[in-house]
């Protein structure tokens, strides 16, 4: 029964600024306990929570600024949709821009400049998309507020119904340290799109750039040989997307998610070690140029081992972090 109280407090606190949550949570918990009888039942808890009202309304009473723009009935739904749509639209905008820029890259300019350009243009495009989403969603709710007439001004939930204490039973109690952040999911998605796009344009992007009269661009990889591994690369892309989807679906670190995450962390390391043992992947001119620059002292085997060990250590750390969060 106390779980309903904790879920109610959680629903109120998530709508308040971080700095005020702890004190208000203590005050609210104390008030609820004072309102309950000594031998209370679940019905008593529901009665007290009903008297306190919807968590969104109670949270607005604790804040300094009122909900004037949309109104209390639709404000919480408006904010919830905004938090869902904005990150998705921003990620899609950045991914489309990055992929189109990389695919159109001809190799004539320094890739660092290209990536800086993608980052700069991406920020501008994301801001523009965010403003469009904010504008049209706000207009939609303003029209909704003024066209849908109702006698009740109680806020509606994302299900389109007014809040009741029974809604708390559908909400999982998720400690902050066990949650899968949206930034982790969208960041992983953007990284997957960028590296996979670079794979198919490796001979134009990845290489040694030199300035001066004798300067130029020497690709690292032999594209024809590299592209021969496309089934494995497509498998890795699908695997990463599947992991990101599972993280998004679960929303919280569980033992099953930690096990899947550990497996998916180790498979790319094995794929790297398998692919790059084939020295034919390297453009023959690249090792020659590197040896010239390092006076024939550069050891590619040591580089291969160093990268393999670094990837393996990173995979173990990420796997351990997943299990650590799952078992908290």
mmCIF file of N, CA, C and O in Angstrom, residues 72-164:
data_model
loop_
_atom_site.group_PDB
_atom_site.id
_atom_site.type_symbol
_atom_site.label_atom_id
_atom_site.label_comp_id
_atom_site.label_asym_id
_atom_site.label_seq_id
_atom_site.Cartn_x
_atom_site.Cartn_y
_atom_site.Cartn_z
ATOM 1 N N UNK A 72 -4.354 23.959 -17.139
ATOM 2 C CA UNK A 72 -4.076 22.760 -16.336
ATOM 3 C C UNK A 72 -4.606 21.466 -16.925
ATOM 4 O O UNK A 72 -4.067 20.406 -16.656
ATOM 5 N N UNK A 73 -5.670 21.523 -17.729
ATOM 6 C CA UNK A 73 -6.239 20.280 -18.250
ATOM 7 C C UNK A 73 -5.316 19.603 -19.257
ATOM 8 O O UNK A 73 -5.207 18.373 -19.296
ATOM 9 N N UNK A 74 -4.642 20.382 -20.096
ATOM 10 C CA UNK A 74 -3.822 19.797 -21.157
ATOM 11 C C UNK A 74 -2.325 20.043 -20.972
ATOM 12 O O UNK A 74 -1.526 19.533 -21.755
ATOM 13 N N UNK A 75 -1.956 20.808 -19.960
ATOM 14 C CA UNK A 75 -0.547 21.197 -19.825
ATOM 15 C C UNK A 75 0.364 19.986 -19.628
ATOM 16 O O UNK A 75 1.407 19.866 -20.277
ATOM 17 N N UNK A 76 0.008 19.082 -18.730
ATOM 18 C CA UNK A 76 0.883 17.945 -18.455
ATOM 19 C C UNK A 76 1.014 17.037 -19.679
ATOM 20 O O UNK A 76 2.091 16.522 -19.977
ATOM 21 N N UNK A 77 -0.083 16.827 -20.405
ATOM 22 C CA UNK A 77 -0.044 16.038 -21.635
ATOM 23 C C UNK A 77 0.817 16.720 -22.689
ATOM 24 O O UNK A 77 1.591 16.065 -23.405
ATOM 25 N N UNK A 78 0.711 18.027 -22.781
ATOM 26 C CA UNK A 78 1.508 18.823 -23.722
ATOM 27 C C UNK A 78 2.999 18.668 -23.450
ATOM 28 O O UNK A 78 3.795 18.403 -24.370
ATOM 29 N N UNK A 79 3.400 18.794 -22.181
ATOM 30 C CA UNK A 79 4.808 18.669 -21.816
ATOM 31 C C UNK A 79 5.312 17.253 -22.075
ATOM 32 O O UNK A 79 6.436 17.043 -22.566
ATOM 33 N N UNK A 80 4.477 16.246 -21.758
ATOM 34 C CA UNK A 80 4.875 14.847 -21.970
ATOM 35 C C UNK A 80 5.132 14.566 -23.448
ATOM 36 O O UNK A 80 6.136 13.930 -23.812
ATOM 37 N N UNK A 81 4.245 15.040 -24.327
ATOM 38 C CA UNK A 81 4.433 14.842 -25.764
ATOM 39 C C UNK A 81 5.645 15.607 -26.283
ATOM 40 O O UNK A 81 6.370 15.127 -27.161
ATOM 41 N N UNK A 82 5.866 16.797 -25.734
ATOM 42 C CA UNK A 82 7.017 17.599 -26.141
ATOM 43 C C UNK A 82 8.327 16.870 -25.819
ATOM 44 O O UNK A 82 9.262 16.860 -26.629
ATOM 45 N N UNK A 83 8.374 16.247 -24.640
ATOM 46 C CA UNK A 83 9.585 15.509 -24.234
ATOM 47 C C UNK A 83 9.815 14.268 -25.089
ATOM 48 O O UNK A 83 10.955 13.813 -25.222
ATOM 49 N N UNK A 84 8.748 13.722 -25.645
ATOM 50 C CA UNK A 84 8.888 12.538 -26.502
ATOM 51 C C UNK A 84 9.262 12.921 -27.930
ATOM 52 O O UNK A 84 10.181 12.347 -28.532
ATOM 53 N N UNK A 85 8.565 13.911 -28.478
ATOM 54 C CA UNK A 85 8.721 14.243 -29.896
ATOM 55 C C UNK A 85 10.013 15.010 -30.180
ATOM 56 O O UNK A 85 10.684 14.758 -31.193
ATOM 57 N N UNK A 86 10.383 15.940 -29.299
ATOM 58 C CA UNK A 86 11.570 16.763 -29.555
ATOM 59 C C UNK A 86 12.851 15.938 -29.734
ATOM 60 O O UNK A 86 13.568 16.125 -30.727
ATOM 61 N N UNK A 87 13.200 15.019 -28.814
ATOM 62 C CA UNK A 87 14.433 14.244 -29.011
ATOM 63 C C UNK A 87 14.400 13.384 -30.269
ATOM 64 O O UNK A 87 15.415 13.261 -30.965
ATOM 65 N N UNK A 88 13.236 12.795 -30.571
ATOM 66 C CA UNK A 88 13.131 11.937 -31.761
ATOM 67 C C UNK A 88 13.345 12.753 -33.030
ATOM 68 O O UNK A 88 14.118 12.366 -33.922
ATOM 69 N N UNK A 89 12.672 13.890 -33.130
ATOM 70 C CA UNK A 89 12.803 14.728 -34.331
ATOM 71 C C UNK A 89 14.212 15.284 -34.460
ATOM 72 O O UNK A 89 14.759 15.374 -35.572
ATOM 73 N N UNK A 90 14.847 15.644 -33.335
ATOM 74 C CA UNK A 90 16.217 16.158 -33.363
ATOM 75 C C UNK A 90 17.187 15.085 -33.837
ATOM 76 O O UNK A 90 18.082 15.346 -34.656
ATOM 77 N N UNK A 91 17.021 13.861 -33.335
ATOM 78 C CA UNK A 91 17.906 12.762 -33.731
ATOM 79 C C UNK A 91 17.746 12.443 -35.216
ATOM 80 O O UNK A 91 18.738 12.258 -35.932
ATOM 81 N N UNK A 92 16.504 12.392 -35.696
ATOM 82 C CA UNK A 92 16.261 12.093 -37.113
ATOM 83 C C UNK A 92 16.868 13.168 -38.003
ATOM 84 O O UNK A 92 17.500 12.879 -39.022
ATOM 85 N N UNK A 93 16.697 14.425 -37.613
ATOM 86 C CA UNK A 93 17.249 15.537 -38.396
ATOM 87 C C UNK A 93 18.766 15.439 -38.497
ATOM 88 O O UNK A 93 19.351 15.574 -39.585
ATOM 89 N N UNK A 94 19.428 15.191 -37.362
ATOM 90 C CA UNK A 94 20.887 15.115 -37.354
ATOM 91 C C UNK A 94 21.374 13.910 -38.157
ATOM 92 O O UNK A 94 22.360 13.998 -38.901
ATOM 93 N N UNK A 95 20.694 12.773 -38.020
ATOM 94 C CA UNK A 95 21.106 11.560 -38.737
ATOM 95 C C UNK A 95 20.989 11.752 -40.244
ATOM 96 O O UNK A 95 21.901 11.402 -41.001
ATOM 97 N N UNK A 96 19.872 12.315 -40.699
ATOM 98 C CA UNK A 96 19.678 12.552 -42.136
ATOM 99 C C UNK A 96 20.752 13.499 -42.671
ATOM 100 O O UNK A 96 21.336 13.263 -43.745
ATOM 101 N N UNK A 97 21.058 14.563 -41.927
ATOM 102 C CA UNK A 97 22.086 15.510 -42.346
ATOM 103 C C UNK A 97 23.456 14.841 -42.402
ATOM 104 O O UNK A 97 24.205 15.015 -43.374
ATOM 105 N N UNK A 98 23.794 14.052 -41.377
ATOM 106 C CA UNK A 98 25.104 13.399 -41.327
ATOM 107 C C UNK A 98 25.268 12.404 -42.464
ATOM 108 O O UNK A 98 26.305 12.368 -43.137
ATOM 109 N N UNK A 99 24.254 11.571 -42.680
ATOM 110 C CA UNK A 99 24.336 10.559 -43.742
ATOM 111 C C UNK A 99 24.455 11.202 -45.110
ATOM 112 O O UNK A 99 25.296 10.806 -45.928
ATOM 113 N N UNK A 100 23.627 12.199 -45.384
ATOM 114 C CA UNK A 100 23.681 12.864 -46.699
ATOM 115 C C UNK A 100 25.018 13.562 -46.919
ATOM 116 O O UNK A 100 25.574 13.524 -48.024
ATOM 117 N N UNK A 101 25.569 14.180 -45.889
ATOM 118 C CA UNK A 101 26.866 14.868 -46.018
ATOM 119 C C UNK A 101 27.994 13.882 -46.285
ATOM 120 O O UNK A 101 28.857 14.127 -47.127
ATOM 121 N N UNK A 102 27.979 12.749 -45.568
ATOM 122 C CA UNK A 102 29.044 11.754 -45.743
ATOM 123 C C UNK A 102 28.936 11.068 -47.102
ATOM 124 O O UNK A 102 29.942 10.849 -47.788
ATOM 125 N N UNK A 103 27.712 10.739 -47.517
ATOM 126 C CA UNK A 103 27.545 10.076 -48.810
ATOM 127 C C UNK A 103 27.912 10.990 -49.969
ATOM 128 O O UNK A 103 28.364 10.518 -51.019
ATOM 129 N N UNK A 104 27.724 12.301 -49.803
ATOM 130 C CA UNK A 104 28.075 13.266 -50.857
ATOM 131 C C UNK A 104 29.535 13.701 -50.806
ATOM 132 O O UNK A 104 29.976 14.467 -51.655
ATOM 133 N N UNK A 105 30.264 13.212 -49.791
ATOM 134 C CA UNK A 105 31.670 13.603 -49.637
ATOM 135 C C UNK A 105 32.506 12.958 -50.731
ATOM 136 O O UNK A 105 32.469 11.741 -50.928
ATOM 137 N N UNK A 106 33.285 13.751 -51.435
ATOM 138 C CA UNK A 106 34.067 13.269 -52.574
ATOM 139 C C UNK A 106 35.529 13.039 -52.246
ATOM 140 O O UNK A 106 36.289 12.545 -53.083
ATOM 141 N N UNK A 107 35.976 13.414 -51.047
ATOM 142 C CA UNK A 107 37.366 13.225 -50.676
ATOM 143 C C UNK A 107 38.276 14.376 -51.041
ATOM 144 O O UNK A 107 39.493 14.297 -50.866
ATOM 145 N N UNK A 108 37.712 15.464 -51.546
ATOM 146 C CA UNK A 108 38.533 16.596 -51.975
ATOM 147 C C UNK A 108 38.984 17.470 -50.822
ATOM 148 O O UNK A 108 39.961 18.205 -50.933
ATOM 149 N N UNK A 109 38.272 17.425 -49.696
ATOM 150 C CA UNK A 109 38.617 18.271 -48.557
ATOM 151 C C UNK A 109 38.910 17.417 -47.337
ATOM 152 O O UNK A 109 38.626 16.222 -47.307
ATOM 153 N N UNK A 110 39.490 18.051 -46.311
ATOM 154 C CA UNK A 110 39.840 17.356 -45.078
ATOM 155 C C UNK A 110 38.573 16.869 -44.360
ATOM 156 O O UNK A 110 37.639 17.636 -44.164
ATOM 157 N N UNK A 111 38.530 15.564 -43.956
ATOM 158 C CA UNK A 111 37.317 15.060 -43.296
ATOM 159 C C UNK A 111 37.029 15.727 -41.962
ATOM 160 O O UNK A 111 35.884 15.782 -41.526
ATOM 161 N N UNK A 112 38.087 16.252 -41.298
ATOM 162 C CA UNK A 112 37.862 16.956 -40.032
ATOM 163 C C UNK A 112 36.973 18.176 -40.272
ATOM 164 O O UNK A 112 36.058 18.462 -39.496
ATOM 165 N N UNK A 113 37.250 18.869 -41.372
ATOM 166 C CA UNK A 113 36.421 20.016 -41.736
ATOM 167 C C UNK A 113 34.994 19.595 -42.048
ATOM 168 O O UNK A 113 34.039 20.304 -41.709
ATOM 169 N N UNK A 114 34.855 18.418 -42.677
ATOM 170 C CA UNK A 114 33.519 17.907 -42.983
ATOM 171 C C UNK A 114 32.747 17.609 -41.709
ATOM 172 O O UNK A 114 31.574 17.975 -41.554
ATOM 173 N N UNK A 115 33.406 16.944 -40.749
ATOM 174 C CA UNK A 115 32.733 16.602 -39.503
ATOM 175 C C UNK A 115 32.390 17.849 -38.689
ATOM 176 O O UNK A 115 31.340 17.906 -38.037
ATOM 177 N N UNK A 116 33.288 18.843 -38.716
ATOM 178 C CA UNK A 116 32.981 20.100 -38.034
ATOM 179 C C UNK A 116 31.791 20.793 -38.705
ATOM 180 O O UNK A 116 30.946 21.393 -38.036
ATOM 181 N N UNK A 117 31.761 20.687 -40.034
ATOM 182 C CA UNK A 117 30.642 21.271 -40.770
ATOM 183 C C UNK A 117 29.335 20.560 -40.440
ATOM 184 O O UNK A 117 28.291 21.199 -40.253
ATOM 185 N N UNK A 118 29.402 19.217 -40.333
ATOM 186 C CA UNK A 118 28.213 18.446 -39.969
ATOM 187 C C UNK A 118 27.729 18.843 -38.581
ATOM 188 O O UNK A 118 26.529 19.024 -38.339
ATOM 189 N N UNK A 119 28.691 18.985 -37.653
ATOM 190 C CA UNK A 119 28.326 19.353 -36.287
ATOM 191 C C UNK A 119 27.677 20.733 -36.248
ATOM 192 O O UNK A 119 26.632 20.929 -35.604
ATOM 193 N N UNK A 120 28.303 21.716 -36.948
ATOM 194 C CA UNK A 120 27.760 23.071 -36.959
ATOM 195 C C UNK A 120 26.397 23.145 -37.629
ATOM 196 O O UNK A 120 25.445 23.705 -37.071
ATOM 197 N N UNK A 121 26.320 22.545 -38.833
ATOM 198 C CA UNK A 121 25.035 22.557 -39.540
ATOM 199 C C UNK A 121 23.979 21.739 -38.789
ATOM 200 O O UNK A 121 22.794 22.064 -38.818
ATOM 201 N N UNK A 122 24.456 20.666 -38.128
ATOM 202 C CA UNK A 122 23.536 19.829 -37.374
ATOM 203 C C UNK A 122 22.884 20.593 -36.239
ATOM 204 O O UNK A 122 21.674 20.457 -36.000
ATOM 205 N N UNK A 123 23.668 21.397 -35.533
ATOM 206 C CA UNK A 123 23.128 22.193 -34.430
ATOM 207 C C UNK A 123 22.073 23.170 -34.947
ATOM 208 O O UNK A 123 20.993 23.316 -34.369
ATOM 209 N N UNK A 124 22.397 23.815 -36.074
ATOM 210 C CA UNK A 124 21.451 24.780 -36.663
ATOM 211 C C UNK A 124 20.168 24.077 -37.090
ATOM 212 O O UNK A 124 19.051 24.559 -36.815
ATOM 213 N N UNK A 125 20.319 22.913 -37.771
ATOM 214 C CA UNK A 125 19.143 22.186 -38.246
ATOM 215 C C UNK A 125 18.305 21.653 -37.083
ATOM 216 O O UNK A 125 17.071 21.675 -37.125
ATOM 217 N N UNK A 126 18.984 21.153 -36.044
ATOM 218 C CA UNK A 126 18.264 20.618 -34.879
ATOM 219 C C UNK A 126 17.480 21.726 -34.177
ATOM 220 O O UNK A 126 16.325 21.528 -33.766
ATOM 221 N N UNK A 127 18.111 22.894 -34.029
ATOM 222 C CA UNK A 127 17.410 24.029 -33.421
ATOM 223 C C UNK A 127 16.192 24.424 -34.251
ATOM 224 O O UNK A 127 15.101 24.675 -33.714
ATOM 225 N N UNK A 128 16.383 24.463 -35.575
ATOM 226 C CA UNK A 128 15.266 24.798 -36.457
ATOM 227 C C UNK A 128 14.134 23.786 -36.362
ATOM 228 O O UNK A 128 12.956 24.159 -36.282
ATOM 229 N N UNK A 129 14.499 22.509 -36.337
ATOM 230 C CA UNK A 129 13.477 21.457 -36.194
ATOM 231 C C UNK A 129 12.777 21.557 -34.850
ATOM 232 O O UNK A 129 11.549 21.417 -34.759
ATOM 233 N N UNK A 130 13.546 21.802 -33.790
ATOM 234 C CA UNK A 130 12.962 21.942 -32.461
ATOM 235 C C UNK A 130 11.974 23.089 -32.393
ATOM 236 O O UNK A 130 10.905 22.966 -31.768
ATOM 237 N N UNK A 131 12.319 24.202 -33.038
ATOM 238 C CA UNK A 131 11.405 25.353 -33.040
ATOM 239 C C UNK A 131 10.118 25.024 -33.793
ATOM 240 O O UNK A 131 9.022 25.432 -33.378
ATOM 241 N N UNK A 132 10.247 24.290 -34.910
ATOM 242 C CA UNK A 132 9.058 23.900 -35.675
ATOM 243 C C UNK A 132 8.156 22.977 -34.852
ATOM 244 O O UNK A 132 6.927 23.146 -34.817
ATOM 245 N N UNK A 133 8.778 21.974 -34.194
ATOM 246 C CA UNK A 133 8.006 21.045 -33.377
ATOM 247 C C UNK A 133 7.308 21.785 -32.243
ATOM 248 O O UNK A 133 6.117 21.583 -31.973
ATOM 249 N N UNK A 134 8.065 22.642 -31.565
ATOM 250 C CA UNK A 134 7.502 23.406 -30.449
ATOM 251 C C UNK A 134 6.347 24.286 -30.911
ATOM 252 O O UNK A 134 5.287 24.332 -30.265
ATOM 253 N N UNK A 135 6.526 24.954 -32.045
ATOM 254 C CA UNK A 135 5.504 25.871 -32.549
ATOM 255 C C UNK A 135 4.214 25.127 -32.888
ATOM 256 O O UNK A 135 3.121 25.490 -32.410
ATOM 257 N N UNK A 136 4.327 24.065 -33.711
ATOM 258 C CA UNK A 136 3.120 23.398 -34.186
ATOM 259 C C UNK A 136 2.435 22.599 -33.080
ATOM 260 O O UNK A 136 1.192 22.531 -33.043
ATOM 261 N N UNK A 137 3.213 22.016 -32.169
ATOM 262 C CA UNK A 137 2.585 21.297 -31.063
ATOM 263 C C UNK A 137 1.872 22.268 -30.128
ATOM 264 O O UNK A 137 0.771 21.982 -29.636
ATOM 265 N N UNK A 138 2.488 23.429 -29.900
ATOM 266 C CA UNK A 138 1.856 24.442 -29.048
ATOM 267 C C UNK A 138 0.575 24.958 -29.680
ATOM 268 O O UNK A 138 -0.459 25.095 -29.006
ATOM 269 N N UNK A 139 0.631 25.240 -30.982
ATOM 270 C CA UNK A 139 -0.573 25.705 -31.695
ATOM 271 C C UNK A 139 -1.687 24.658 -31.601
ATOM 272 O O UNK A 139 -2.863 24.992 -31.378
ATOM 273 N N UNK A 140 -1.301 23.381 -31.755
ATOM 274 C CA UNK A 140 -2.293 22.302 -31.687
ATOM 275 C C UNK A 140 -3.007 22.298 -30.335
ATOM 276 O O UNK A 140 -4.241 22.181 -30.267
ATOM 277 N N UNK A 141 -2.248 22.445 -29.260
ATOM 278 C CA UNK A 141 -2.861 22.407 -27.933
ATOM 279 C C UNK A 141 -3.636 23.684 -27.618
ATOM 280 O O UNK A 141 -4.624 23.632 -26.875
ATOM 281 N N UNK A 142 -3.172 24.800 -28.149
ATOM 282 C CA UNK A 142 -3.943 26.035 -27.962
ATOM 283 C C UNK A 142 -5.316 25.915 -28.630
ATOM 284 O O UNK A 142 -6.340 26.293 -28.062
ATOM 285 N N UNK A 143 -5.321 25.361 -29.856
ATOM 286 C CA UNK A 143 -6.598 25.150 -30.557
ATOM 287 C C UNK A 143 -7.449 24.144 -29.798
ATOM 288 O O UNK A 143 -8.664 24.332 -29.631
ATOM 289 N N UNK A 144 -6.823 23.067 -29.314
ATOM 290 C CA UNK A 144 -7.545 22.046 -28.558
ATOM 291 C C UNK A 144 -8.166 22.634 -27.299
ATOM 292 O O UNK A 144 -9.321 22.339 -26.957
ATOM 293 N N UNK A 145 -7.414 23.482 -26.629
ATOM 294 C CA UNK A 145 -7.881 24.111 -25.390
ATOM 295 C C UNK A 145 -9.130 24.953 -25.638
ATOM 296 O O UNK A 145 -10.031 25.027 -24.796
ATOM 297 N N UNK A 146 -9.188 25.574 -26.809
ATOM 298 C CA UNK A 146 -10.268 26.521 -27.075
ATOM 299 C C UNK A 146 -11.424 25.939 -27.881
ATOM 300 O O UNK A 146 -12.418 26.619 -28.105
ATOM 301 N N UNK A 147 -11.256 24.718 -28.367
ATOM 302 C CA UNK A 147 -12.333 24.127 -29.175
ATOM 303 C C UNK A 147 -13.045 22.975 -28.476
ATOM 304 O O UNK A 147 -14.207 22.699 -28.784
ATOM 305 N N UNK A 148 -12.366 22.304 -27.563
ATOM 306 C CA UNK A 148 -12.988 21.186 -26.841
ATOM 307 C C UNK A 148 -13.573 21.718 -25.539
ATOM 308 O O UNK A 148 -12.843 22.143 -24.635
ATOM 309 N N UNK A 149 -14.862 21.710 -25.432
ATOM 310 C CA UNK A 149 -15.527 22.224 -24.231
ATOM 311 C C UNK A 149 -15.820 21.073 -23.273
ATOM 312 O O UNK A 149 -16.231 19.990 -23.681
ATOM 313 N N UNK A 150 -15.601 21.321 -21.982
ATOM 314 C CA UNK A 150 -15.859 20.322 -20.952
ATOM 315 C C UNK A 150 -16.127 21.010 -19.626
ATOM 316 O O UNK A 150 -15.622 22.121 -19.378
ATOM 317 N N UNK A 151 -16.939 20.386 -18.798
ATOM 318 C CA UNK A 151 -17.239 20.959 -17.491
ATOM 319 C C UNK A 151 -16.093 20.758 -16.512
ATOM 320 O O UNK A 151 -15.929 21.530 -15.566
ATOM 321 N N UNK A 152 -15.298 19.718 -16.738
ATOM 322 C CA UNK A 152 -14.190 19.407 -15.834
ATOM 323 C C UNK A 152 -12.905 20.063 -16.310
ATOM 324 O O UNK A 152 -12.625 20.115 -17.509
ATOM 325 N N UNK A 153 -12.147 20.594 -15.349
ATOM 326 C CA UNK A 153 -10.836 21.163 -15.659
ATOM 327 C C UNK A 153 -9.708 20.293 -15.093
ATOM 328 O O UNK A 153 -8.566 20.713 -15.054
ATOM 329 N N UNK A 154 -10.050 19.084 -14.670
ATOM 330 C CA UNK A 154 -9.019 18.172 -14.158
ATOM 331 C C UNK A 154 -8.103 17.758 -15.302
ATOM 332 O O UNK A 154 -8.570 17.486 -16.413
ATOM 333 N N UNK A 155 -6.791 17.713 -15.077
ATOM 334 C CA UNK A 155 -5.851 17.343 -16.134
ATOM 335 C C UNK A 155 -6.107 15.932 -16.653
ATOM 336 O O UNK A 155 -6.538 15.045 -15.911
ATOM 337 N N UNK A 156 -5.843 15.734 -17.933
ATOM 338 C CA UNK A 156 -5.954 14.404 -18.515
ATOM 339 C C UNK A 156 -4.554 13.827 -18.701
ATOM 340 O O UNK A 156 -3.581 14.560 -18.902
ATOM 341 N N UNK A 157 -4.469 12.525 -18.624
ATOM 342 C CA UNK A 157 -3.189 11.837 -18.762
ATOM 343 C C UNK A 157 -2.911 11.566 -20.232
ATOM 344 O O UNK A 157 -3.725 11.898 -21.116
ATOM 345 N N UNK A 158 -1.785 10.927 -20.501
ATOM 346 C CA UNK A 158 -1.416 10.626 -21.883
ATOM 347 C C UNK A 158 -2.357 9.593 -22.488
ATOM 348 O O UNK A 158 -2.399 9.403 -23.703
ATOM 349 N N UNK A 159 -3.141 8.906 -21.626
ATOM 350 C CA UNK A 159 -4.150 7.962 -22.114
ATOM 351 C C UNK A 159 -5.432 8.672 -22.543
ATOM 352 O O UNK A 159 -6.354 8.039 -23.045
ATOM 353 N N UNK A 160 -5.507 9.997 -22.309
ATOM 354 C CA UNK A 160 -6.699 10.750 -22.679
ATOM 355 C C UNK A 160 -7.794 10.718 -21.653
ATOM 356 O O UNK A 160 -8.928 11.116 -21.939
ATOM 357 N N UNK A 161 -7.488 10.235 -20.434
ATOM 358 C CA UNK A 161 -8.471 10.170 -19.360
ATOM 359 C C UNK A 161 -8.001 10.966 -18.161
ATOM 360 O O UNK A 161 -6.810 11.273 -18.045
ATOM 361 N N UNK A 162 -8.938 11.277 -17.270
ATOM 362 C CA UNK A 162 -8.571 11.965 -16.042
ATOM 363 C C UNK A 162 -7.856 10.992 -15.108
ATOM 364 O O UNK A 162 -8.121 9.794 -15.093
ATOM 365 N N UNK A 163 -6.972 11.557 -14.279
ATOM 366 C CA UNK A 163 -6.135 10.739 -13.400
ATOM 367 C C UNK A 163 -6.938 10.159 -12.248
ATOM 368 O O UNK A 163 -7.843 10.799 -11.695
ATOM 369 N N UNK A 164 -6.607 8.892 -11.893
ATOM 370 C CA UNK A 164 -7.138 8.246 -10.686
ATOM 371 C C UNK A 164 -5.975 7.533 -10.004
ATOM 372 O O UNK A 164 -4.955 7.220 -10.653
#
